[in-house]
XYZ file of N, CA, C and O in Angstrom:
480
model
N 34.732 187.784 80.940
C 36.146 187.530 81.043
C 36.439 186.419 82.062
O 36.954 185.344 81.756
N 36.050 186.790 83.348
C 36.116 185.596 84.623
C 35.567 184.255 83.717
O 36.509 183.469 83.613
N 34.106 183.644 82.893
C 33.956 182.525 82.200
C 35.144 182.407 80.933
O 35.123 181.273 80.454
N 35.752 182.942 80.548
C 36.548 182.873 79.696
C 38.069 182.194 80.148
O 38.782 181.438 79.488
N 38.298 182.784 81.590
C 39.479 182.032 82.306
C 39.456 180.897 82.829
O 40.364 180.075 82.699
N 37.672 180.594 83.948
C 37.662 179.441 84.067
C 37.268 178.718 83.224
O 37.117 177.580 83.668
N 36.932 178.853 81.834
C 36.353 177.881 80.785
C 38.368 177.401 80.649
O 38.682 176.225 80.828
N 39.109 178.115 80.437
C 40.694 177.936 79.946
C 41.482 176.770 81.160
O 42.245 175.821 80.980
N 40.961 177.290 82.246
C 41.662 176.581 83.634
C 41.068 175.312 83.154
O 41.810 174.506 82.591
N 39.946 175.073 83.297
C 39.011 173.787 83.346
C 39.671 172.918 82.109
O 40.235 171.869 82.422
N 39.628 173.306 80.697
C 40.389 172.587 79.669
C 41.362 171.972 80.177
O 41.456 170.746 80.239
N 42.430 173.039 80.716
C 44.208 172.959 80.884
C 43.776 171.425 81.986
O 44.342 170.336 81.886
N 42.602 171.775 83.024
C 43.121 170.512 84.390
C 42.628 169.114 83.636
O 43.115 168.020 83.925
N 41.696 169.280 82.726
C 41.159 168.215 82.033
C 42.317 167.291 81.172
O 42.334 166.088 81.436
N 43.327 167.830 80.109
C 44.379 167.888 79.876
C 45.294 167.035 80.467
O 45.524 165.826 80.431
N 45.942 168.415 81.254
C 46.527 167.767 82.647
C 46.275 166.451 83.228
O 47.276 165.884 83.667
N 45.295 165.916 83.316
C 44.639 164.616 84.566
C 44.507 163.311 83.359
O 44.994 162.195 83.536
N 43.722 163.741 82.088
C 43.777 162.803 80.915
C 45.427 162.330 80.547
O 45.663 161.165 80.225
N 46.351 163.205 80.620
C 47.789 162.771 80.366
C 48.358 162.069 81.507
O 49.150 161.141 81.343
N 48.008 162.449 82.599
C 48.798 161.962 84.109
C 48.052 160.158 83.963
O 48.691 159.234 84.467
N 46.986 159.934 83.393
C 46.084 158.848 84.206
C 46.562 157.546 82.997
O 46.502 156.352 83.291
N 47.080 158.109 81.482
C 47.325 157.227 80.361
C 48.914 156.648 81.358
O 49.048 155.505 81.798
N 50.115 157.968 81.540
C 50.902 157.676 81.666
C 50.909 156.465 82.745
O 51.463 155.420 82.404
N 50.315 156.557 84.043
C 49.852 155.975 85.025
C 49.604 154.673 84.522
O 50.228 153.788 85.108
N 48.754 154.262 83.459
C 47.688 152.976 83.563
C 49.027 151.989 82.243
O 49.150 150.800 81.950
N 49.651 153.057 81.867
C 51.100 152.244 80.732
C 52.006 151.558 81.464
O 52.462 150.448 81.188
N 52.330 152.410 82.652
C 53.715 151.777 83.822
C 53.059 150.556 84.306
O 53.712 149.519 84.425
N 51.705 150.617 84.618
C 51.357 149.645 85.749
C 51.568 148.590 84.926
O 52.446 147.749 85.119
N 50.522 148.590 83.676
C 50.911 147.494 82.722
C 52.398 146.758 82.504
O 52.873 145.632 82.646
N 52.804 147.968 82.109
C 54.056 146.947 81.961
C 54.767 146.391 82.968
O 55.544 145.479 82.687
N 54.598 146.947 84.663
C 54.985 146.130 85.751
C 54.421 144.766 85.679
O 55.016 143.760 86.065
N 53.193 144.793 85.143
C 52.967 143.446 84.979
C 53.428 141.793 84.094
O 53.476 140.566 84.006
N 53.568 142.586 83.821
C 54.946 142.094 82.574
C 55.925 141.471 82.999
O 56.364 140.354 82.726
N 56.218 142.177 83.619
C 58.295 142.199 84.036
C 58.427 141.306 85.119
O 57.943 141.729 86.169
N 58.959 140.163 85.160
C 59.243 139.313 85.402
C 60.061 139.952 86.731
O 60.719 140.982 86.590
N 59.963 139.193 88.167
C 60.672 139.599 89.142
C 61.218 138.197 90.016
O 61.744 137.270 89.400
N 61.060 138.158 91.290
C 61.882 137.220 92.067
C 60.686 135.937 92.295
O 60.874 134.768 92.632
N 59.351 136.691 91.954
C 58.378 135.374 92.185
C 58.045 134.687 91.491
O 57.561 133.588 91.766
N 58.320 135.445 89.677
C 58.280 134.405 89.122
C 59.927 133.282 88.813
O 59.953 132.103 88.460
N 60.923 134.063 89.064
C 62.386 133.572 89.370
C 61.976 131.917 90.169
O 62.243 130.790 89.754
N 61.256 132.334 91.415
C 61.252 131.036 92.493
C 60.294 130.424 91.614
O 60.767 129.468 91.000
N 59.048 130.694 91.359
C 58.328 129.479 90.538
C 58.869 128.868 89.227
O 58.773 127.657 89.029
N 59.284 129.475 88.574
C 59.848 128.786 87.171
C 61.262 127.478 87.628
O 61.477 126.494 86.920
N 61.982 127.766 88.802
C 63.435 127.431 89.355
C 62.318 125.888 89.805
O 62.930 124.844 90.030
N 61.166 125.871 89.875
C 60.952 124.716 90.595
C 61.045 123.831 89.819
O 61.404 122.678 90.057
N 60.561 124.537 88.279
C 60.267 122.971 87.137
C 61.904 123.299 86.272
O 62.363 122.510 85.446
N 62.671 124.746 86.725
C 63.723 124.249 85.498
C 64.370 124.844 86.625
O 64.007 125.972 86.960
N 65.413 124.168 87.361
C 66.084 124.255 88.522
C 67.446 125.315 87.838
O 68.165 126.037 88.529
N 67.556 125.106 85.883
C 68.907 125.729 85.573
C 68.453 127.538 85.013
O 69.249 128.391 84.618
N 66.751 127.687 85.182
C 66.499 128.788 84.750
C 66.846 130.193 86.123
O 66.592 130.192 87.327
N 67.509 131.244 85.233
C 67.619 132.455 85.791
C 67.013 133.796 85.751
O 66.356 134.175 84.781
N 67.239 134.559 86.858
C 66.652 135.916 86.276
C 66.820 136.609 84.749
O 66.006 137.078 83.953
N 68.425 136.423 84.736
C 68.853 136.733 83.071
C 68.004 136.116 81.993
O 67.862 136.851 81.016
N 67.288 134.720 81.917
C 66.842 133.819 81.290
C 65.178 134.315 81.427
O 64.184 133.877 80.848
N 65.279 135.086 82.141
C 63.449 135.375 82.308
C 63.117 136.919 81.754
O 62.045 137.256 81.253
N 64.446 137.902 81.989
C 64.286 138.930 81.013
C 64.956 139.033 79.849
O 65.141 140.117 79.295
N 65.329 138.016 79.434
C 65.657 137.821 77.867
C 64.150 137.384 77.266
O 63.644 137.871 76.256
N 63.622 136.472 78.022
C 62.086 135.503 77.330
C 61.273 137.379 77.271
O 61.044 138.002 76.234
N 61.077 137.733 78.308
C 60.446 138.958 78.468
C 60.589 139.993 77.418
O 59.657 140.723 77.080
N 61.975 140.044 76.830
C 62.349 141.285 76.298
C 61.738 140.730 74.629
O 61.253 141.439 73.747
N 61.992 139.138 74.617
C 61.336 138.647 73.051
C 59.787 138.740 73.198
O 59.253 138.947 72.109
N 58.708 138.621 74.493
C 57.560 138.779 74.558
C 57.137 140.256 73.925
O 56.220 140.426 73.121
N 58.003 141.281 74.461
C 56.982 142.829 74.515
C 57.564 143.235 73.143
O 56.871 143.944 72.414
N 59.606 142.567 72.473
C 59.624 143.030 71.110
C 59.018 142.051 70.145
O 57.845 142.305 69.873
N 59.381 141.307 69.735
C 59.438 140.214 68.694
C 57.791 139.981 68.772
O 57.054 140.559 67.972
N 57.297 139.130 69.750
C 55.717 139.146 69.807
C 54.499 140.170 70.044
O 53.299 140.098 69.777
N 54.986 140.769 70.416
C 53.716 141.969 70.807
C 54.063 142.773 69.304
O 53.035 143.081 68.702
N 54.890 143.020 68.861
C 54.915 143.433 67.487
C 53.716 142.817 66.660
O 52.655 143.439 66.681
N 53.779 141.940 66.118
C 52.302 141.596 65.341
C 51.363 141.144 66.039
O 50.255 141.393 65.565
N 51.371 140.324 67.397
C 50.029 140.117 67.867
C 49.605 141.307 69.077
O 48.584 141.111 69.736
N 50.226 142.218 69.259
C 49.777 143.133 70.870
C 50.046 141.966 72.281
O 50.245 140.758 72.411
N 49.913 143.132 73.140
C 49.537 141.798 74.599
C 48.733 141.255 74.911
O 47.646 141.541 75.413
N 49.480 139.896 74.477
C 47.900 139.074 75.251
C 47.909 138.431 76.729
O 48.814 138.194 77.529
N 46.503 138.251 76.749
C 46.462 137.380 78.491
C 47.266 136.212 78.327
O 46.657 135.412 77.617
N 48.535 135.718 78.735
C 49.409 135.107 78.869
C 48.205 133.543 79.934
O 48.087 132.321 79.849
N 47.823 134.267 80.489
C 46.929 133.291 81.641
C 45.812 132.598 81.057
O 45.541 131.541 81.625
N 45.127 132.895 80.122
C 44.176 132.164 78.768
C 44.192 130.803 78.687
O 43.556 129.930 79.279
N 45.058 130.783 77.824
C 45.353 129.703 77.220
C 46.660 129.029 77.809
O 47.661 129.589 78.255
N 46.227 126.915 77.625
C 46.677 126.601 78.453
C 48.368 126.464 78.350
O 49.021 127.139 77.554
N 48.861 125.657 79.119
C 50.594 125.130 78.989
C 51.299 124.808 77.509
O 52.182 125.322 76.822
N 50.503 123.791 77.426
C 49.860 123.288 75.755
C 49.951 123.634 74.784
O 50.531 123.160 73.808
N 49.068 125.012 75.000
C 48.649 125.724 73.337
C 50.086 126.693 73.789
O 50.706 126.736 72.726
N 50.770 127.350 74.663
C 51.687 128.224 74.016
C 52.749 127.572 74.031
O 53.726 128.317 73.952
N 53.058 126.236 74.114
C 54.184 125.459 73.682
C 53.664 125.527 72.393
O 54.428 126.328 71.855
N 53.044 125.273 71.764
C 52.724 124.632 70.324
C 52.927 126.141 69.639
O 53.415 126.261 68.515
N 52.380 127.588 70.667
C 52.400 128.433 69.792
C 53.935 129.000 69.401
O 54.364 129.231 68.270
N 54.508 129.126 70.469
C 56.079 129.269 70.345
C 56.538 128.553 69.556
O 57.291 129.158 68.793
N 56.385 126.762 69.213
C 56.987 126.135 68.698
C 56.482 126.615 67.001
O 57.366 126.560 66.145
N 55.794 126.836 66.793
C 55.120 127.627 65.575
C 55.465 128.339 65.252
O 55.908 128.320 64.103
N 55.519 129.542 66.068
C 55.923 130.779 65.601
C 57.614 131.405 65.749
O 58.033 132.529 65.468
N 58.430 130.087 66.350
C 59.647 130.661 66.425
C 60.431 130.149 64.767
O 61.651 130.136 64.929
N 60.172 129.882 63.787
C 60.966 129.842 62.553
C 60.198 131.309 61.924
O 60.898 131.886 61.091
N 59.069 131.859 62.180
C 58.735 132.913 61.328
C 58.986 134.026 61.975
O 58.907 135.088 61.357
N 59.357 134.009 63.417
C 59.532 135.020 64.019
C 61.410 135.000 63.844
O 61.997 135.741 64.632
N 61.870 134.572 63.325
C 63.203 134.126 63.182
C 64.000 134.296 64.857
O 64.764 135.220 65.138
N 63.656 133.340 65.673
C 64.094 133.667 66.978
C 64.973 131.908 66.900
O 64.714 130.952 66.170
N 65.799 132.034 67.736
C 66.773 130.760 68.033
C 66.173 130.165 69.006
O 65.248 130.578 69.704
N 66.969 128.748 69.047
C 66.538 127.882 70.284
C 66.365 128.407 71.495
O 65.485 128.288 72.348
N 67.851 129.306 71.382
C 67.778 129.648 73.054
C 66.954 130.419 73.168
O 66.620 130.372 74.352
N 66.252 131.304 72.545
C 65.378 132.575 72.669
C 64.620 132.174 72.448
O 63.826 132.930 73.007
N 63.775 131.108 71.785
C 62.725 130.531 71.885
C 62.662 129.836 73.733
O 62.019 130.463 74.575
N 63.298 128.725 74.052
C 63.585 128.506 75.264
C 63.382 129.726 76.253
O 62.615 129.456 77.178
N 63.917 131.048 76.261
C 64.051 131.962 77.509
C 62.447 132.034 77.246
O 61.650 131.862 78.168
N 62.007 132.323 75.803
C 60.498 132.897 75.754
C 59.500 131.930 76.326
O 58.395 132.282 76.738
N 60.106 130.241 76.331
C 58.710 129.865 77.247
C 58.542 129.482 78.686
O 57.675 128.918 79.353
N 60.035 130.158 78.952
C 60.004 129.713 80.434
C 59.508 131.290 80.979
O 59.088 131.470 82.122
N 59.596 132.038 80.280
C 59.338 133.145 80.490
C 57.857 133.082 80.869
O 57.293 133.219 81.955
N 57.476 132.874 79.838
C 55.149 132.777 79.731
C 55.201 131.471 80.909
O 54.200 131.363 81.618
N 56.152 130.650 81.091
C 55.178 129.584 82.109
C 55.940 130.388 83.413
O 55.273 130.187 84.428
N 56.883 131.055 83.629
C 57.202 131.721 85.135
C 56.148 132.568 85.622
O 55.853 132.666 86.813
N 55.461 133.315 84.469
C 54.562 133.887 85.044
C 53.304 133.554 85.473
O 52.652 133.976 86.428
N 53.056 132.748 84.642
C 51.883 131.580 84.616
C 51.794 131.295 86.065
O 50.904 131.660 86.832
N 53.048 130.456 86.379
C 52.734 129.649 87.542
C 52.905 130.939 88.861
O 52.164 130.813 89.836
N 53.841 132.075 88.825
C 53.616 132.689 89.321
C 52.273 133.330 90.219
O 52.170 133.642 91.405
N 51.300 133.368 89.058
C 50.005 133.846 89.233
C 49.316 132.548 89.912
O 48.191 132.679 90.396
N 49.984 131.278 89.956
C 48.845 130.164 90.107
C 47.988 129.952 89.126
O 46.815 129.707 89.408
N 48.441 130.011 87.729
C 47.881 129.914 86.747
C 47.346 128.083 86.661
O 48.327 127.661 87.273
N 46.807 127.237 86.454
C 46.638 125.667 86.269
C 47.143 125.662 84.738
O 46.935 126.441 83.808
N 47.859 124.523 84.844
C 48.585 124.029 82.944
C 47.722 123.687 82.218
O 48.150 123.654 81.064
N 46.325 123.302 82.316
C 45.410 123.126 81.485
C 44.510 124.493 80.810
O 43.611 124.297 79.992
């Protein structure tokens, strides 16, 4: 009986710690994501008229509109370059507008440079 309870406890904490550690490793992710005041100051250097509003609009088309068919990718990869060309590509099939195309690449280069990412 006593192996029968701790065989039950042991499941339940296993459980328990497997659910606590997914929820855990989802938030962090997406903090990473989310655009804050450092990438605000780096993006303001090359587009003096971009805003916080303008960086979680790009953000909110990154995690819906794009992460929908491609998932998240390393934003830091590939260079200045290729995700101008890819945005410029993919914003008539993704049916997104100028301006939302616009928030979306100041968005990927705020963070970019944020990180000290290089444009090449």
């Amino acid at each position: 009986m006593k192996l029968h309870i701790l065989t039950i406890l042991s499941v339940l904490a296993l459980v328990i710690y497997s659910c606590k550690s997914k929820s855990g490793a989802t938030s962090s992710s997406a903090d990473t994501l989310t655009p804050g005041d450092a990438q605000l100051k780096a993006i303001q250097g090359k587009f003096a008229d971009a805003t916080a509003q303008t960086l979680k609009d790009g953000y909110d088309i990154y995690v819906g509109v794009c992460t929908n068919c491609h998932g998240k990718k390393n934003m830091y990869k590939k260079s200045e370059a290729d995700w101008q060309n890819d945005i410029n590509r993919m914003a008539p099939k993704a049916k997104i507008t100028d301006a939302q195309k616009d928030a979306l690449w100041k968005y990927v280069l705020a963070m970019r440079l944020a990180k000290g990412t290089p444009a090449n």
